[in-house]
Coordinates of C-alpha atoms and ligand atoms in Angstrom, one line a residue:
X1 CA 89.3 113.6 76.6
X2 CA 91.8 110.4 77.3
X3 CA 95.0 111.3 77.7
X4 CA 96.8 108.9 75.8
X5 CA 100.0 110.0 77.6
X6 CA 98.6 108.4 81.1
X7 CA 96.5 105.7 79.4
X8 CA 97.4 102.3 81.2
X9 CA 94.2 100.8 79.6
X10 CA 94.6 96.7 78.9
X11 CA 98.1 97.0 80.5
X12 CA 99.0 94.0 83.0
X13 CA 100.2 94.9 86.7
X14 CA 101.4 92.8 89.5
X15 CA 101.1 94.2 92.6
X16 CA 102.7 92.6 95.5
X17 CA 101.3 93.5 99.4
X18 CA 98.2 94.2 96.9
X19 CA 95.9 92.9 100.0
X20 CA 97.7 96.2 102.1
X21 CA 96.3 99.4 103.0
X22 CA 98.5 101.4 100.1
X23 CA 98.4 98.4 97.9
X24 CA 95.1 98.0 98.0
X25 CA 94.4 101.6 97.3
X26 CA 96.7 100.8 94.4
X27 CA 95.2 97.8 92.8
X28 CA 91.7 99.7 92.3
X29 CA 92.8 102.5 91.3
X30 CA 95.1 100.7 88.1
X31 CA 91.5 98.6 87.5
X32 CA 89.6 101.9 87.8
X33 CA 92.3 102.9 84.4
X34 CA 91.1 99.7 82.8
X35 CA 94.6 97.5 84.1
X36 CA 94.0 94.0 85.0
X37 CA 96.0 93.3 88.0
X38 CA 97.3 90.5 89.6
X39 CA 98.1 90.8 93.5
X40 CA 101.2 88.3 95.4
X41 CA 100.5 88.4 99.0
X42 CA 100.3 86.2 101.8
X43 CA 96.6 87.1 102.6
X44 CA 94.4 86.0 100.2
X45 CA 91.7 88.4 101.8
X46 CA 90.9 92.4 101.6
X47 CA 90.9 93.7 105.0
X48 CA 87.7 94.9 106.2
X49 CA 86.9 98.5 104.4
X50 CA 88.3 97.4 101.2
X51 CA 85.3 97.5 99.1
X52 CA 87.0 98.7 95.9
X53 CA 89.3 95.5 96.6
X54 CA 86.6 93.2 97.2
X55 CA 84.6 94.1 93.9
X56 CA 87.4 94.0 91.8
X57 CA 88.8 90.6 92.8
X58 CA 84.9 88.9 92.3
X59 CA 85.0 91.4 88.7
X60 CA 87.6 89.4 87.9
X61 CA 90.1 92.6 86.6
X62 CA 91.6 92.3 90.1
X63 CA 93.3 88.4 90.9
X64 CA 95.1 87.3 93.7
X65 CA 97.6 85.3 94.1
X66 CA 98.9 83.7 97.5
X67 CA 103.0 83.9 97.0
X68 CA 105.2 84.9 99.7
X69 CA 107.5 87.2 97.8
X70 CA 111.1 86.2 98.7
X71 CA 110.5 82.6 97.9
X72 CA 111.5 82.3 94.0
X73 CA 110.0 79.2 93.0
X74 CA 106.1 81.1 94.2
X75 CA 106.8 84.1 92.7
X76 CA 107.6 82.1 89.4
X77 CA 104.6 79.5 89.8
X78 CA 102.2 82.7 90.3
X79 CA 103.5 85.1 87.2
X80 CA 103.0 81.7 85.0
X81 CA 99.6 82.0 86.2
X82 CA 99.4 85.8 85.2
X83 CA 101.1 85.3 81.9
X84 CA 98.6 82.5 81.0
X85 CA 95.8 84.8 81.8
X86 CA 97.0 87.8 80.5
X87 CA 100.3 87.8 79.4
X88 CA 103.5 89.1 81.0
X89 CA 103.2 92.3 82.5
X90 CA 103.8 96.2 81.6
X91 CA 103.9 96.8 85.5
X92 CA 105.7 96.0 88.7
X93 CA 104.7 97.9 91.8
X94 CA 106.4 96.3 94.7
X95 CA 104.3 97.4 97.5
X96 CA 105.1 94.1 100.0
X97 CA 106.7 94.7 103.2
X98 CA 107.2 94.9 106.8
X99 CA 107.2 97.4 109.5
X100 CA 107.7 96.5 113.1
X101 CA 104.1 96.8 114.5
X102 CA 103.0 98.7 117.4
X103 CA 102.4 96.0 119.3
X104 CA 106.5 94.5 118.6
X105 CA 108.2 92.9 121.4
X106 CA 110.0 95.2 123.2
X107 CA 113.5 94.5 122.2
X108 CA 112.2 94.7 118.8
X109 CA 111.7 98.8 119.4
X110 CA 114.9 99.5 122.2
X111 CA 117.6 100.6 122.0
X112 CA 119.8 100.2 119.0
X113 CA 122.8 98.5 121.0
X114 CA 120.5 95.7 121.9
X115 CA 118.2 95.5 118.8
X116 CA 118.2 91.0 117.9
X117 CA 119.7 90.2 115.0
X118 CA 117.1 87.9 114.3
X119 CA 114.7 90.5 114.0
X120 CA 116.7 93.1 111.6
X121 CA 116.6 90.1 109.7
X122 CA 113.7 89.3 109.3
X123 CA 112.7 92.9 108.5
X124 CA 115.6 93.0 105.9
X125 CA 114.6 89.3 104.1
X126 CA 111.0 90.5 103.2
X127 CA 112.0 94.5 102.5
X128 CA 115.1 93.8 100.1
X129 CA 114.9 90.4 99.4
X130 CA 110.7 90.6 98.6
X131 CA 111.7 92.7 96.3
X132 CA 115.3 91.6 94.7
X133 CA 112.8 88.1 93.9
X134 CA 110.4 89.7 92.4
X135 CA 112.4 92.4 90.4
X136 CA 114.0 88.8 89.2
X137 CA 111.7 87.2 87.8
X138 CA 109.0 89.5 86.5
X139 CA 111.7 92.8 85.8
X140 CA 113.2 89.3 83.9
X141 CA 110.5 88.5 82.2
X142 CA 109.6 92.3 81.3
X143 CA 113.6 92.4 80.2
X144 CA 112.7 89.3 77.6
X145 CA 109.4 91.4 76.8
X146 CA 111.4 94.1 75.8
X147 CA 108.9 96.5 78.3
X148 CA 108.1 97.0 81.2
X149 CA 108.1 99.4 84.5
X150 CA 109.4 98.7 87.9
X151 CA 108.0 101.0 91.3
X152 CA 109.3 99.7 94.5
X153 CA 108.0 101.4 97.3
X154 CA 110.6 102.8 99.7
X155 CA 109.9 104.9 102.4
X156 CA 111.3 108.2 103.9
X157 CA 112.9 106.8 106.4
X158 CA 115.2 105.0 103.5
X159 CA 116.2 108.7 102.9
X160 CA 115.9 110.1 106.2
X161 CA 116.6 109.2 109.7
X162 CA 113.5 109.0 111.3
X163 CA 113.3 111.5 114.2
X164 CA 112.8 109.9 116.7
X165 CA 110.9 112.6 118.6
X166 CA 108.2 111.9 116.9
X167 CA 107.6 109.0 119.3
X168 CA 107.9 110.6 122.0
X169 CA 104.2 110.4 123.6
X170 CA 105.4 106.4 123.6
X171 CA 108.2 107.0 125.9
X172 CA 106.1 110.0 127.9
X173 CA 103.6 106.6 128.3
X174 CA 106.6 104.9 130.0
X175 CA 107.4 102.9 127.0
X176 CA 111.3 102.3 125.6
X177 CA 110.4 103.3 122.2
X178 CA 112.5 104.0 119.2
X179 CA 111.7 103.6 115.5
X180 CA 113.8 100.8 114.5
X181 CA 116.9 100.7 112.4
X182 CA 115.7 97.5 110.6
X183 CA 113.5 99.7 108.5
X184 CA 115.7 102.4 107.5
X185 CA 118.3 100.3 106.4
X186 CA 116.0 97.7 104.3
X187 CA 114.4 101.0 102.9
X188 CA 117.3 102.9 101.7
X189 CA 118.9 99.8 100.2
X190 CA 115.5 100.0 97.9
X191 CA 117.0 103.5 96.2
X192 CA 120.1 101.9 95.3
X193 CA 118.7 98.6 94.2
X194 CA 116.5 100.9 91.8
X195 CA 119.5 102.8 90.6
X196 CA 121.5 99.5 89.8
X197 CA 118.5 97.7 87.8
X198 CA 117.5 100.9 86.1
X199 CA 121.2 101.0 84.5
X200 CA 121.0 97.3 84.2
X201 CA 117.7 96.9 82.3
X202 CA 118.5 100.9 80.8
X203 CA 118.4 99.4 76.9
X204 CA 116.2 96.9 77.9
X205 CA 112.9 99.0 77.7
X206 CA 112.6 98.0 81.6
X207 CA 112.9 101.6 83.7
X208 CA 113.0 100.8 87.5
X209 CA 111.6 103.9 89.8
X210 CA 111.5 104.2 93.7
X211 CA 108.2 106.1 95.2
X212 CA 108.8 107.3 98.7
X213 CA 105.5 108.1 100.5
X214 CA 105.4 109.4 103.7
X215 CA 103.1 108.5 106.8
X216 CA 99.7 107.1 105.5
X217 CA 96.9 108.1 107.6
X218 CA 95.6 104.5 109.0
X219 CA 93.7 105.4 112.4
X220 CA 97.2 106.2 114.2
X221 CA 96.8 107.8 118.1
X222 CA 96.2 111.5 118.5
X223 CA 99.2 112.5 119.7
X224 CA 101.4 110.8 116.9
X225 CA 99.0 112.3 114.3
X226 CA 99.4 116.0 115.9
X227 CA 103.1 115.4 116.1
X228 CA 103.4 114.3 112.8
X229 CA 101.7 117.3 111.5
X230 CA 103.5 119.5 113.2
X231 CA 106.7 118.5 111.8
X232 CA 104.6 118.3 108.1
X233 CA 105.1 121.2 105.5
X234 CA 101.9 120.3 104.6
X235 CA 100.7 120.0 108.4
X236 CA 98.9 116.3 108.1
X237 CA 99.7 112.4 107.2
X238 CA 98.8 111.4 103.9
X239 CA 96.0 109.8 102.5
X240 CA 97.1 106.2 100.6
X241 CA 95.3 107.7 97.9
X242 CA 98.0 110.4 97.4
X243 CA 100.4 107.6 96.1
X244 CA 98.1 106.6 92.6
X245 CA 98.9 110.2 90.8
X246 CA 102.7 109.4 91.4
X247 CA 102.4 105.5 90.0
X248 CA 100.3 105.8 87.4
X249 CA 102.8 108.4 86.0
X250 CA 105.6 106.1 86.4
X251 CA 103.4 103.5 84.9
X252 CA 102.2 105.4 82.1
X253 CA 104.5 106.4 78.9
X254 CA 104.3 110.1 80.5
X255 CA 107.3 108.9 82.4
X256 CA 109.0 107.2 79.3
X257 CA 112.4 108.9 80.2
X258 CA 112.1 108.5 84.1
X259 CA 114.2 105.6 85.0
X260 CA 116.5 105.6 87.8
X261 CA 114.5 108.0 89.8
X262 CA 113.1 108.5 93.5
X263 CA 109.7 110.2 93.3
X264 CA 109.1 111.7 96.7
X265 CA 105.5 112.1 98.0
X266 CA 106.0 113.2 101.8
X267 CA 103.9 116.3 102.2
X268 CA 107.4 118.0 101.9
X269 CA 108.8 116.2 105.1
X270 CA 112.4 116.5 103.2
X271 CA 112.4 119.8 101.8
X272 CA 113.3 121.3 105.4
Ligands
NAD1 N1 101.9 103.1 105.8 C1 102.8 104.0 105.7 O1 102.8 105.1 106.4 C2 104.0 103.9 104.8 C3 104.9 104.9 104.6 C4 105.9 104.8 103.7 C5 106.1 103.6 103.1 N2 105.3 102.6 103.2 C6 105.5 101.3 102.5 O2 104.4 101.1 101.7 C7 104.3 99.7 101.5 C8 102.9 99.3 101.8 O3 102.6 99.6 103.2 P1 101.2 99.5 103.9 O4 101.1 100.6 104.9 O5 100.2 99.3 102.9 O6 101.5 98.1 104.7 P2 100.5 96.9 105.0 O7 101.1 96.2 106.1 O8 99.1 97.4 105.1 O9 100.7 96.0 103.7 C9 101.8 95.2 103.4 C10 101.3 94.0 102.7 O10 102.5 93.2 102.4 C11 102.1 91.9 102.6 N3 103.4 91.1 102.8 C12 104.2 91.2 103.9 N4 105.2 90.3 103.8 C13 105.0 89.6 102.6 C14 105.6 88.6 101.9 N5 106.7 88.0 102.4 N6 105.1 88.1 100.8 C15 104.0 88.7 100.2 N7 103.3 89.7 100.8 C16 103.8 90.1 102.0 C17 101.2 91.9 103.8 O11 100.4 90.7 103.8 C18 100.4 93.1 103.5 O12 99.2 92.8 102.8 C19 105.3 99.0 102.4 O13 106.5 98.7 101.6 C20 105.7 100.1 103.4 O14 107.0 100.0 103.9 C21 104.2 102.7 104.1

């Protein structure tokens, strides 16, 4: 039987950091429901592995779009695009954003007393502000529309500190490691920026929702992984396909009254 309740079938979605590990995940799994989906990212590539990704985008129910997501003007040239082909979307998933990497200078990941300015910036400008543009002209467009839905991806650590144990097999290995605060802070202004736009576009038909995954399995060393679990109700990182159950809900008119929200999918990492 289809469950009309969850049915996203020849719904629109943009999908930006679509070219991502969790995007990715996210932009086959809408096609595999029968969405067409457009992806804004600065690669114009899948990764290697993304096979899903790769047959989708020569299908042609998967496009991409090269759009650096806090620059207005390409976030507007690439949703004309969209709406052209397809009209203006049901769906907003704002998946684009920026961790510092393992390999980050190491000022980047000291201590906080010393952490650049220049770099909490930068973390800050794509995390809030690749989403505030994008949430500006699409959520505007879906406002016009009279429809639409809004998930920006947040993270625990926007509701949690991070602890920085965690990392602790990085100092053992001599390094000066701590998760940096540019992260957290970009993250948890995410929740907020939900809450205001869900009351903003509330009689607009546009709900706004945060998802908040929780340590995406992605080849990480050992020792993080077995310190990770330890710490996890659930005892392991997630798998990036644990995110599509919680999105296509708040996709799909099963969430109709959801607006506002934070859906948490961390293995139970805050339930303790
Ligand atoms: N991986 C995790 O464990 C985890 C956990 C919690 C939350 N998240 C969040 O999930 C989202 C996706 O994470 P991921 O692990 O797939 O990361 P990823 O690095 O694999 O993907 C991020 C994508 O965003 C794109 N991007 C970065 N800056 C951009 C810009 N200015 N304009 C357009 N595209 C840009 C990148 O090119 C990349 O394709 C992020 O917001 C991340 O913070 C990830």
């Amino acid at each position: 039987m289809t469950d009309s309740l969850f049915d996203l079938s020849g719904r629109v979605a943009v999908v930006t950091g679509g070219m991502g590990q969790l995007g990715a995940e996210l932009c086959v799994a809408l096609a595999a429901r029968e969405m067409r989906v457009a992806i804004l990212d600065v690669e114009t590539e899948p990764r290697a592995g993304a096979a899903g990704l790769r047959t989708g985008l020569d299908e042609g129910t998967i496009q991409a779009h090269a759009c650096d997501v806090t620059d207005r003007g390409a976030v507007e040239a690439a949703l004309a695009l969209v709406e052209v082909d397809w009209g203006v979307p049901e769906l907003l998933v704002n998946a684009a954003g920026l961790d510092s990497p393992p390999d980050a200078p190491a000022a980047e990941v000291g201590p906080f007393e010393d952490v650049p300015l220049d770099a909490l910036e930068r973390v800050v400008h794509v995390n809030v502000l690749g989403v505030v543009v994008p949430c500006q002209v699409i959520g505007g467009a879906m406002a016009r529309a009279g429809r639409g839905s809004i998930v920006n991806v947040g993270s625990i650590y926007g509701m949690l500190s991070p602890d920085q144990s965690l990392y602790d097999f990085r100092r053992e290995a001599g390094e000066t490691f701590f998760k940096p605060v540019a992260y957290s802070v970009s993250k948890s202004s995410l929740v907020n920026l939900t809450r205001y736009l869900a009351t903003y576009w509330g009689r607009s038909g546009v709900r706004v929702n945060t998802l908040t995954p929780h340590g995406i399995e992605n080849g990480q060393p050992e020792a993080f992984v077995d310190a990770f679990a330890e710490r996890s109700p659930l005892g392991r990182l997630m798998d990036a396909s644990e995110a599509v159950g919680a999105v296509v809900f708040l996709a799909s008119d099963a969430s109709s009254y959801v607006t506002g929200a934070n859906i948490v999918v961390d293995g139970g990492w805050s339930a303790w």
